[in-house]
Amino acid sequence: MYLDDNPNYKTVWQLAHHWAGLDPDKTDTSAIPSPLREHIIRLVIAIRNRVITARTRSGVVFADNSLITIFEDIPHYIKTRICLTWGIFKKPYLDSLYVKREEVIDLCIKSYCDFPPCWTPKRLPYESSVPKETKNYRPADENEDRIRCQAIASTLWELDPAIHPVHMVQSTILQRFGNGRNYGEETIKDWIKSVDPQKKRKKGAPPKIQYKIPLIKDPQLGN
């Protein structure tokens, strides 16, 4: 099969380990190190949001929104939700999902994160000597960042609709992977309100409740 011994494909389990500088055959799944956890979550969120394509030996996962595909993908929805919600990382499953080199590189470029050492390009595919124009002193990739923030927020709200927008905006996952650090909190809240499952939330300070998934406040935001 074309996935076997193909340098352009690695499983989520393999790639996340190479990214973190760890041996994929020696990790204790009951004690996943934080850097490895971060890389796995990044890849799984990208797969769920169809930012990158995941393949198994049976075919593409989350190919489209057709009824047939959704029905076939139910096991993948469940397994990825377990991964994102409860932080349970099952090696057999993650080692069955293959991702493609060029799509991961593109993800890294758009997310401003380091490339996996095994797939670091010798030359960036979108290098240009002409810088992007910015308008009104806003980041040039604002539209891409808005879509990225909405995709992340939508995924997290799918896992737990109770998450308050303030906590969503301040979370490390949205600030870092959604490039939220480049914008004010009100801007991001305005972006994600269209995907908020609870359109009418009570005004005032967000309630102090335990969410189904751990949301860590971005340390760069301070107290």
Coordinates of C-alpha atoms in Angstrom, one line a residue:
M1 CA 0.0 0.0 0.0
Y2 CA 1.2 3.6 -0.8
L3 CA 1.2 4.4 3.0
D4 CA 3.8 1.8 3.7
D5 CA 7.4 3.0 4.0
N6 CA 6.3 6.3 2.3
P7 CA 8.4 9.2 3.7
N8 CA 5.5 11.6 2.9
Y9 CA 3.1 9.9 5.3
K10 CA 3.3 9.3 9.0
T11 CA 0.7 8.3 11.6
V12 CA -0.5 10.8 14.1
W13 CA 1.2 8.7 16.8
Q14 CA 4.6 8.6 14.9
L15 CA 4.6 12.2 13.9
A16 CA 3.6 13.6 17.3
H17 CA 6.5 11.6 18.9
H18 CA 9.0 12.8 16.3
W19 CA 7.7 16.3 16.9
A20 CA 8.3 16.0 20.6
G21 CA 11.7 14.1 20.2
L22 CA 10.4 10.9 21.7
D23 CA 10.4 7.3 20.8
P24 CA 6.9 6.1 19.6
D25 CA 7.6 2.6 20.9
K26 CA 8.5 3.6 24.4
T27 CA 5.7 5.9 25.5
D28 CA 3.5 4.9 28.4
T29 CA 0.0 5.8 27.3
S30 CA -1.1 6.3 30.9
A31 CA 1.5 9.0 31.3
I32 CA 1.7 11.1 28.1
P33 CA 4.2 14.0 28.5
S34 CA 2.9 17.5 28.0
P35 CA 4.8 18.3 24.8
L36 CA 3.6 15.0 23.2
R37 CA 0.0 15.7 24.3
E38 CA 0.1 19.1 22.7
H39 CA 1.2 17.8 19.4
I40 CA -1.4 15.0 19.4
I41 CA -4.2 17.5 20.2
R42 CA -3.0 19.9 17.5
L43 CA -3.1 17.1 14.9
V44 CA -6.5 15.7 16.0
I45 CA -8.1 19.2 16.0
A46 CA -6.8 19.8 12.5
I47 CA -8.2 16.4 11.4
R48 CA -11.6 17.1 13.0
N49 CA -11.8 20.5 11.3
R50 CA -10.6 19.1 7.9
V51 CA -7.6 21.4 8.0
I52 CA -5.5 18.3 7.2
T53 CA -6.6 15.0 5.8
A54 CA -6.4 11.8 7.8
R55 CA -6.2 8.5 6.1
T56 CA -6.5 4.9 7.3
R57 CA -5.9 1.8 5.3
S58 CA -9.6 1.9 4.5
G59 CA -9.7 5.4 3.1
V60 CA -10.0 9.1 4.0
V61 CA -11.5 10.1 7.4
F62 CA -14.0 13.0 7.6
A63 CA -14.0 13.3 3.9
D64 CA -17.2 15.4 3.6
N65 CA -20.6 16.0 5.3
S66 CA -22.6 13.5 3.3
L67 CA -24.9 11.2 5.2
I68 CA -23.0 8.1 4.1
T69 CA -19.7 9.6 5.2
I70 CA -21.0 10.9 8.5
F71 CA -22.4 7.4 9.3
E72 CA -19.1 5.7 8.4
D73 CA -17.2 8.2 10.4
I74 CA -19.1 7.8 13.7
P75 CA -16.4 5.6 15.2
H76 CA -13.8 8.3 14.4
Y77 CA -16.0 11.0 15.9
I78 CA -16.2 9.0 19.1
K79 CA -12.5 8.2 19.3
T80 CA -11.3 11.7 18.5
R81 CA -13.8 13.1 21.1
I82 CA -12.5 10.7 23.7
C83 CA -9.0 12.0 22.9
L84 CA -9.9 15.7 23.1
T85 CA -12.4 15.5 25.9
W86 CA -10.8 13.1 28.4
G87 CA -7.2 13.2 27.2
I88 CA -7.2 9.4 26.6
F89 CA -4.7 8.7 23.8
K90 CA -5.0 5.2 22.4
K91 CA -2.0 4.2 20.5
P92 CA -3.6 1.6 18.2
Y93 CA -6.1 4.2 16.9
L94 CA -3.6 7.1 16.6
D95 CA -1.2 4.8 14.9
S96 CA -3.8 4.0 12.3
L97 CA -4.4 7.6 11.2
Y98 CA -1.9 8.8 8.5
V99 CA -1.3 12.4 7.7
K100 CA 0.5 13.9 4.7
R101 CA 3.8 15.8 4.9
E102 CA 2.8 18.8 2.7
E103 CA -0.5 19.3 4.6
V104 CA 1.3 19.3 8.0
I105 CA 3.9 21.7 6.7
D106 CA 1.1 24.0 5.5
L107 CA -0.6 23.7 8.9
C108 CA 2.6 24.7 10.6
I109 CA 3.1 27.7 8.4
K110 CA -0.4 29.0 8.9
S111 CA -0.3 28.3 12.7
Y112 CA 3.2 29.8 13.1
C113 CA 4.4 26.7 14.9
D114 CA 7.7 24.8 14.6
F115 CA 7.9 22.1 11.9
P116 CA 8.4 18.5 12.9
P117 CA 12.1 17.8 12.7
C118 CA 11.5 14.9 10.4
W119 CA 9.6 17.1 7.9
T120 CA 11.4 20.4 8.2
P121 CA 11.4 21.8 4.6
K122 CA 14.6 23.0 3.1
R123 CA 12.6 25.9 1.6
L124 CA 9.2 27.2 2.6
P125 CA 6.7 26.4 -0.2
Y126 CA 5.1 29.8 0.0
E127 CA 8.2 32.0 0.4
S128 CA 7.9 35.3 -1.3
S129 CA 10.1 38.4 -1.4
V130 CA 7.0 40.6 -1.4
P131 CA 5.5 41.0 2.0
K132 CA 1.8 40.8 2.5
E133 CA 0.1 44.2 2.8
T134 CA -1.6 45.1 6.1
K135 CA -4.5 47.4 6.5
N136 CA -5.2 49.6 9.5
Y137 CA -2.3 48.0 11.3
R138 CA -4.1 44.6 11.5
P139 CA -2.2 41.3 10.8
A140 CA -2.2 40.4 7.2
D141 CA -3.6 36.9 7.9
E142 CA -6.5 38.2 9.9
N143 CA -9.1 36.3 7.8
E144 CA -7.3 33.0 8.1
D145 CA -6.9 33.6 11.9
R146 CA -10.6 34.3 12.2
I147 CA -11.5 31.1 10.5
R148 CA -9.0 29.2 12.6
C149 CA -10.3 30.6 15.8
Q150 CA -13.9 29.8 14.8
A151 CA -12.9 26.2 13.9
I152 CA -11.1 25.6 17.2
A153 CA -14.0 27.2 19.2
S154 CA -16.6 25.2 17.3
T155 CA -14.7 22.0 18.1
L156 CA -14.3 22.8 21.8
W157 CA -18.0 23.8 22.1
E158 CA -19.0 20.5 20.4
L159 CA -17.2 18.8 23.2
D160 CA -18.6 21.1 25.9
P161 CA -21.3 23.7 25.1
A162 CA -21.0 25.2 28.6
I163 CA -17.6 26.7 28.0
H164 CA -18.0 30.5 28.5
P165 CA -16.7 32.7 25.6
V166 CA -14.3 34.5 28.0
H167 CA -12.7 31.3 29.0
M168 CA -12.6 30.1 25.4
V169 CA -10.9 33.3 24.3
Q170 CA -8.3 33.2 27.1
S171 CA -7.5 29.5 26.6
T172 CA -4.0 28.6 25.5
I173 CA -5.3 26.4 22.7
L174 CA -7.1 29.3 21.0
Q175 CA -4.5 32.0 21.9
R176 CA -1.6 29.9 20.6
F177 CA -3.0 27.7 17.8
G178 CA -5.6 30.2 16.7
N179 CA -3.1 33.1 16.8
G180 CA -5.3 34.8 19.3
R181 CA -2.3 36.5 20.8
N182 CA -2.2 38.9 17.8
Y183 CA -5.7 40.3 18.6
G184 CA -7.7 41.8 21.4
E185 CA -10.1 39.6 23.4
E186 CA -13.1 41.5 22.2
T187 CA -12.1 40.9 18.6
I188 CA -11.9 37.2 19.1
K189 CA -15.2 37.1 21.1
D190 CA -16.8 38.8 18.2
W191 CA -15.4 36.2 15.8
I192 CA -16.5 33.2 17.7
K193 CA -20.0 34.3 18.7
S194 CA -21.3 33.0 15.4
V195 CA -20.4 29.4 16.4
D196 CA -21.4 29.7 20.0
P197 CA -24.1 27.0 20.7
Q198 CA -25.6 29.2 23.4
K199 CA -26.5 32.4 21.7
K200 CA -28.0 34.0 24.8
R201 CA -25.6 33.8 27.7
K202 CA -26.0 35.7 30.9
K203 CA -24.1 39.0 31.1
G204 CA -21.5 39.6 33.7
A205 CA -18.6 37.5 35.0
P206 CA -18.4 33.9 33.7
P207 CA -19.7 31.3 36.1
K208 CA -17.1 29.2 38.0
I209 CA -17.9 25.7 36.8
Q210 CA -15.9 22.6 36.0
Y211 CA -15.8 22.0 32.3
K212 CA -15.7 18.6 30.6
I213 CA -12.4 19.4 29.1
P214 CA -9.4 21.2 30.8
L215 CA -9.0 24.8 29.5
I216 CA -5.7 26.3 30.6
K217 CA -5.5 30.1 30.5
D218 CA -2.7 31.4 28.3
P219 CA 0.1 32.4 30.6
Q220 CA 0.9 35.4 28.3
L221 CA -2.4 37.0 29.3
G222 CA -1.3 37.3 32.9
N223 CA -3.7 37.3 35.8

